[in-house]
Amino acid sequence: MSIADNLARVRAAISAAARDSGRDPDTVRLVAVSKTWPAADVAEAAAAGQTVFGENRVQELLGKIPESPEGLEWHLIGHLQGNKVRKVLPVCALLHSLDSLELARQIDRIAGELGMRARLLVQVNVAGDDAKYGFSPAALEECFDEIAAMPRLEPCGLMTVPPYEDDPEAVRPHFAALRRLRDRLQQAHGLPLPELSMGMSHDYPVAVAEGATLVRVGTSVFGRRDYPA
Ligand SMILES: *Cc1c(COP(=O)(O)O)cnc(C)c1O
C-alpha cells in the first residue's frame, strides 16, 4: 500500500464516520502524524493532497520542516518544554499540547516578544492516567479563566490522548467526556472552542462519531513505526 492509498482509505473512513453520525465530513481535518518518517514521506503525502502534518518532538519538527515541501501546515502534538517555546511558535500553526499553566504563561510572554499570537489546544487527561500529560478536567475548569485572559493566547479547543484499549469502543466515553468538558467551558466563558483533537489510527472513527474536528493519524497513513515515539 502506498501513502496515497493509505490517505485515501483514511479520508474515506473519516467521511463515512462523519456521515454515519450526521456530521459534515468537511468539519473533520486529518493531521498526518509523520514522526519517525523522513521528509520524503511527507513529500509523498503532500503530493497526494495532504496539507496538515503533526510531529510530537520539537527537534524532529524543526529538522523536518526545511526538508519538506513549502506551504504545509505543521502542528506540534507532543509535550513542549518551556525552553523550546521560542523556536516552535513561529513555525507551528497549532499547538495541540498546552498541558500546564506555567507553560501557558511562558507561551504568552514569548508570543508577546515575538509580536504574534499563539493558536493552541489545551491537553486534557480525561482518563486520569498518571502516565499522561495534561490538565485534569477539574483543574482546567478551575484555571481556564486565567488561560483565556492571556492576551497572546488563542485557545481554539481541547485535545486528549486516552489510554490504549484493544477495543476502540472502550475509549468512546473519554472522547465524549472531552466534548462535554468543551461544551461546559464554552458556556461558562462565552468563548468559542470549536476544535476537538482526538482519535489516532486505531480509534479515529469513534472519535469522529463523538465530535472530533482534528484526528491525529500516523500508522494508518505512513505505516508501522519501528520504534514507538
Ligand atoms: C504518535 C501520535 C499519534 C499517532 O498515533 P498512531 O497510532 O500512529 O496513529 C497521535 N497523537 C499523538 C499525541 C502521538 O504522539
Short mmCIF file of C-alpha atoms and ligand atoms in Angstrom, two decimals:
data_model
loop_
_atom_site.label_atom_id
_atom_site.label_comp_id
_atom_site.label_asym_id
_atom_site.label_seq_id
_atom_site.Cartn_x
_atom_site.Cartn_y
_atom_site.Cartn_z
CA MET A 1 0.00 0.00 0.00
CA SER A 2 1.34 3.44 -0.92
CA ILE A 3 0.98 6.52 1.26
CA ALA A 4 -1.51 7.87 -1.31
CA ASP A 5 -3.62 4.69 -0.98
CA ASN A 6 -3.46 4.88 2.80
CA LEU A 7 -4.53 8.52 2.77
CA ALA A 8 -7.46 7.73 0.51
CA ARG A 9 -8.54 4.94 2.84
CA VAL A 10 -8.28 7.09 5.97
CA ARG A 11 -10.12 10.00 4.32
CA ALA A 12 -12.90 7.65 3.23
CA ALA A 13 -13.20 6.23 6.76
CA ILE A 14 -13.36 9.74 8.24
CA SER A 15 -16.10 10.72 5.79
CA ALA A 16 -18.08 7.55 6.48
CA ALA A 17 -17.84 8.01 10.26
CA ALA A 18 -18.90 11.65 9.94
CA ARG A 19 -21.89 10.87 7.73
CA ASP A 20 -22.99 7.96 9.95
CA SER A 21 -23.17 10.33 12.90
CA GLY A 22 -24.91 13.10 10.97
CA ARG A 23 -21.85 15.33 10.67
CA ASP A 24 -20.48 17.18 7.66
CA PRO A 25 -17.24 15.36 6.69
CA ASP A 26 -15.66 18.72 5.85
CA THR A 27 -15.69 19.63 9.55
CA VAL A 28 -13.05 16.97 10.29
CA ARG A 29 -9.41 17.61 9.40
CA LEU A 30 -6.80 14.89 9.14
CA VAL A 31 -3.46 15.62 10.82
CA ALA A 32 -0.94 13.21 9.28
CA VAL A 33 1.48 12.29 12.07
CA SER A 34 4.86 11.97 10.37
CA LYS A 35 7.01 11.31 13.46
CA THR A 36 9.91 8.91 12.77
CA TRP A 37 9.24 9.15 9.00
CA PRO A 38 11.55 11.13 6.68
CA ALA A 39 10.69 14.31 4.79
CA ALA A 40 10.47 12.20 1.60
CA ASP A 41 7.37 10.54 3.05
CA VAL A 42 5.93 13.93 3.93
CA ALA A 43 6.51 14.97 0.31
CA GLU A 44 4.73 11.83 -0.89
CA ALA A 45 1.74 12.59 1.33
CA ALA A 46 1.76 16.22 0.23
CA ALA A 47 1.72 15.12 -3.41
CA ALA A 48 -1.42 13.14 -2.57
CA GLY A 49 -3.07 16.30 -1.29
CA GLN A 50 -2.28 16.13 2.43
CA THR A 51 -1.54 19.60 3.86
CA VAL A 52 -1.57 19.25 7.67
CA PHE A 53 1.22 17.36 9.44
CA GLY A 54 1.85 16.62 13.10
CA GLU A 55 5.06 15.92 15.00
CA ASN A 56 5.41 15.09 18.67
CA ARG A 57 9.05 16.17 19.16
CA VAL A 58 10.37 19.69 18.70
CA GLN A 59 13.79 18.68 17.35
CA GLU A 60 12.23 16.45 14.72
CA LEU A 61 9.69 19.11 13.77
CA LEU A 62 12.37 21.79 13.35
CA GLY A 63 14.56 19.45 11.32
CA LYS A 64 11.82 18.20 9.02
CA ILE A 65 10.17 21.48 8.05
CA PRO A 66 13.05 22.85 5.94
CA GLU A 67 13.44 19.47 4.20
CA SER A 68 9.73 19.23 3.33
CA PRO A 69 7.71 20.94 0.61
CA GLU A 70 6.75 24.54 1.35
CA GLY A 71 3.23 25.64 2.19
CA LEU A 72 2.37 22.81 4.57
CA GLU A 73 0.74 23.37 7.96
CA TRP A 74 2.68 21.93 10.92
CA HIS A 75 1.20 21.08 14.30
CA LEU A 76 3.08 20.12 17.46
CA ILE A 77 1.14 17.32 19.15
CA GLY A 78 3.63 16.32 21.88
CA HIS A 79 4.81 17.84 25.14
CA LEU A 80 6.54 21.22 24.76
CA GLN A 81 9.30 22.24 27.15
CA GLY A 82 9.46 25.89 28.14
CA ASN A 83 12.96 26.34 26.74
CA LYS A 84 11.78 25.35 23.24
CA VAL A 85 8.79 27.69 23.01
CA ARG A 86 10.71 30.46 21.21
CA LYS A 87 11.81 28.15 18.39
CA VAL A 88 8.47 26.42 17.97
CA LEU A 89 5.98 29.30 17.96
CA PRO A 90 7.00 30.81 14.62
CA VAL A 91 6.68 27.51 12.71
CA CYS A 92 3.77 25.84 14.49
CA ALA A 93 0.28 26.66 13.16
CA LEU A 94 -1.40 24.92 16.09
CA LEU A 95 -0.02 23.55 19.36
CA HIS A 96 -2.19 20.63 20.50
CA SER A 97 -0.49 20.16 23.84
CA LEU A 98 -0.79 23.08 26.25
CA ASP A 99 -0.51 21.00 29.41
CA SER A 100 0.25 23.38 32.28
CA LEU A 101 -0.43 26.90 33.48
CA GLU A 102 3.29 27.56 33.70
CA LEU A 103 3.70 26.69 30.01
CA ALA A 104 0.72 28.94 29.17
CA ARG A 105 2.45 31.87 30.91
CA GLN A 106 5.71 31.18 29.07
CA ILE A 107 3.99 30.98 25.69
CA ASP A 108 2.04 34.19 26.38
CA ARG A 109 5.22 36.06 27.31
CA ILE A 110 7.30 34.79 24.39
CA ALA A 111 4.50 35.26 21.84
CA GLY A 112 4.39 38.87 23.05
CA GLU A 113 8.13 39.25 22.50
CA LEU A 114 7.77 37.75 19.02
CA GLY A 115 4.82 40.02 18.22
CA MET A 116 2.46 37.15 17.50
CA ARG A 117 -0.48 35.22 18.89
CA ALA A 118 -0.26 31.51 19.65
CA ARG A 119 -3.10 29.24 18.46
CA LEU A 120 -3.39 26.27 20.76
CA LEU A 121 -5.45 23.47 22.21
CA VAL A 122 -5.48 22.57 25.87
CA GLN A 123 -4.48 18.97 26.52
CA VAL A 124 -6.79 17.21 28.96
CA ASN A 125 -6.07 13.97 30.75
CA VAL A 126 -9.70 12.84 30.72
CA ALA A 127 -8.97 9.34 31.99
CA GLY A 128 -6.84 10.47 34.96
CA ASP A 129 -3.94 8.43 33.58
CA ASP A 130 -0.77 9.09 35.63
CA ALA A 131 1.46 8.42 32.63
CA LYS A 132 -0.12 11.15 30.51
CA TYR A 133 0.42 14.89 30.28
CA GLY A 134 -2.49 17.28 30.53
CA PHE A 135 -4.86 19.07 32.87
CA SER A 136 -7.43 17.11 34.80
CA PRO A 137 -10.93 18.26 33.82
CA ALA A 138 -11.43 19.79 37.29
CA ALA A 139 -8.09 21.64 37.21
CA LEU A 140 -8.86 23.05 33.79
CA GLU A 141 -12.30 24.28 34.82
CA GLU A 142 -10.55 25.95 37.75
CA CYS A 143 -7.91 27.80 35.73
CA PHE A 144 -9.47 28.28 32.31
CA ASP A 145 -10.33 31.91 33.13
CA GLU A 146 -6.67 32.64 33.60
CA ILE A 147 -5.70 30.96 30.31
CA ALA A 148 -8.49 32.71 28.42
CA ALA A 149 -7.32 36.08 29.79
CA MET A 150 -3.75 35.76 28.48
CA PRO A 151 -3.63 38.28 25.64
CA ARG A 152 -1.28 36.39 23.31
CA LEU A 153 -3.00 33.00 23.59
CA GLU A 154 -5.73 31.93 21.22
CA PRO A 155 -7.27 28.80 22.76
CA CYS A 156 -9.21 27.04 19.98
CA GLY A 157 -10.33 23.89 21.77
CA LEU A 158 -9.24 20.75 23.59
CA MET A 159 -7.09 17.70 22.89
CA THR A 160 -6.78 14.32 24.56
CA VAL A 161 -4.73 11.13 24.31
CA PRO A 162 -6.83 8.46 26.02
CA PRO A 163 -5.36 5.20 27.29
CA TYR A 164 -4.90 2.48 24.68
CA GLU A 165 -7.72 -0.07 24.59
CA ASP A 166 -7.85 -3.06 22.23
CA ASP A 167 -11.49 -2.32 21.59
CA PRO A 168 -11.79 1.28 20.34
CA GLU A 169 -15.38 1.37 21.61
CA ALA A 170 -13.94 1.28 25.14
CA VAL A 171 -12.41 4.72 24.50
CA ARG A 172 -15.69 6.33 23.45
CA PRO A 173 -16.58 7.58 26.97
CA HIS A 174 -13.28 9.51 27.12
CA PHE A 175 -13.98 11.20 23.79
CA ALA A 176 -17.49 12.05 24.91
CA ALA A 177 -16.11 13.42 28.19
CA LEU A 178 -13.75 15.74 26.29
CA ARG A 179 -16.63 17.04 24.19
CA ARG A 180 -18.82 17.67 27.24
CA LEU A 181 -15.95 19.46 29.01
CA ARG A 182 -15.53 21.65 25.92
CA ASP A 183 -19.28 22.41 25.96
CA ARG A 184 -19.12 23.41 29.65
CA LEU A 185 -16.09 25.66 29.13
CA GLN A 186 -17.70 27.36 26.14
CA GLN A 187 -20.82 28.01 28.14
CA ALA A 188 -19.04 29.20 31.27
CA HIS A 189 -16.63 31.53 29.49
CA GLY A 190 -18.63 32.62 26.45
CA LEU A 191 -15.66 31.74 24.26
CA PRO A 192 -15.87 29.60 21.11
CA LEU A 193 -13.79 26.42 21.41
CA PRO A 194 -14.56 24.75 18.09
CA GLU A 195 -11.68 22.28 17.91
CA LEU A 196 -11.59 18.79 19.43
CA SER A 197 -8.33 16.96 18.69
CA MET A 198 -8.97 13.29 19.43
CA GLY A 199 -8.57 9.95 17.70
CA MET A 200 -5.48 8.06 16.48
CA SER A 201 -5.01 5.23 13.97
CA HIS A 202 -6.95 2.60 15.82
CA ASP A 203 -9.82 4.69 17.16
CA TYR A 204 -10.35 7.74 14.93
CA PRO A 205 -13.76 6.63 13.55
CA VAL A 206 -15.10 6.52 17.12
CA ALA A 207 -13.56 9.95 17.82
CA VAL A 208 -15.24 11.40 14.71
CA ALA A 209 -18.57 9.98 15.86
CA GLU A 210 -18.03 11.80 19.18
CA GLY A 211 -17.25 15.15 17.56
CA ALA A 212 -13.53 15.22 16.68
CA THR A 213 -12.57 18.09 14.35
CA LEU A 214 -8.91 17.06 14.18
CA VAL A 215 -7.81 13.42 14.08
CA ARG A 216 -4.10 12.65 14.52
CA VAL A 217 -3.28 9.62 12.41
CA GLY A 218 0.25 8.24 11.94
CA THR A 219 0.43 4.47 11.49
CA SER A 220 -2.58 4.19 9.17
CA VAL A 221 -1.05 6.79 6.84
CA PHE A 222 2.71 6.10 6.91
CA GLY A 223 2.90 2.51 8.18
CA ARG A 224 4.03 0.88 11.38
CA ARG A 225 6.87 2.68 13.19
CA ASP A 226 9.93 0.62 14.08
CA TYR A 227 10.13 2.30 17.47
CA PRO A 228 7.29 3.84 19.39
CA ALA A 229 7.71 7.58 19.61
C1 LIG B 1 2.08 9.22 17.60
C2 LIG B 1 0.92 10.04 17.98
C3 LIG B 1 -0.29 9.94 17.27
C4 LIG B 1 -0.50 8.98 16.09
O1 LIG B 1 -0.53 7.68 16.52
P1 LIG B 1 -0.89 6.45 15.51
O2 LIG B 1 -1.38 5.39 16.41
O3 LIG B 1 0.37 6.10 14.82
O4 LIG B 1 -1.93 6.95 14.59
C5 LIG B 1 -1.35 10.75 17.67
N1 LIG B 1 -1.23 11.60 18.70
C6 LIG B 1 -0.09 11.73 19.41
C7 LIG B 1 -0.04 12.69 20.54
C8 LIG B 1 1.02 10.95 19.07
O5 LIG B 1 2.15 11.08 19.78
#
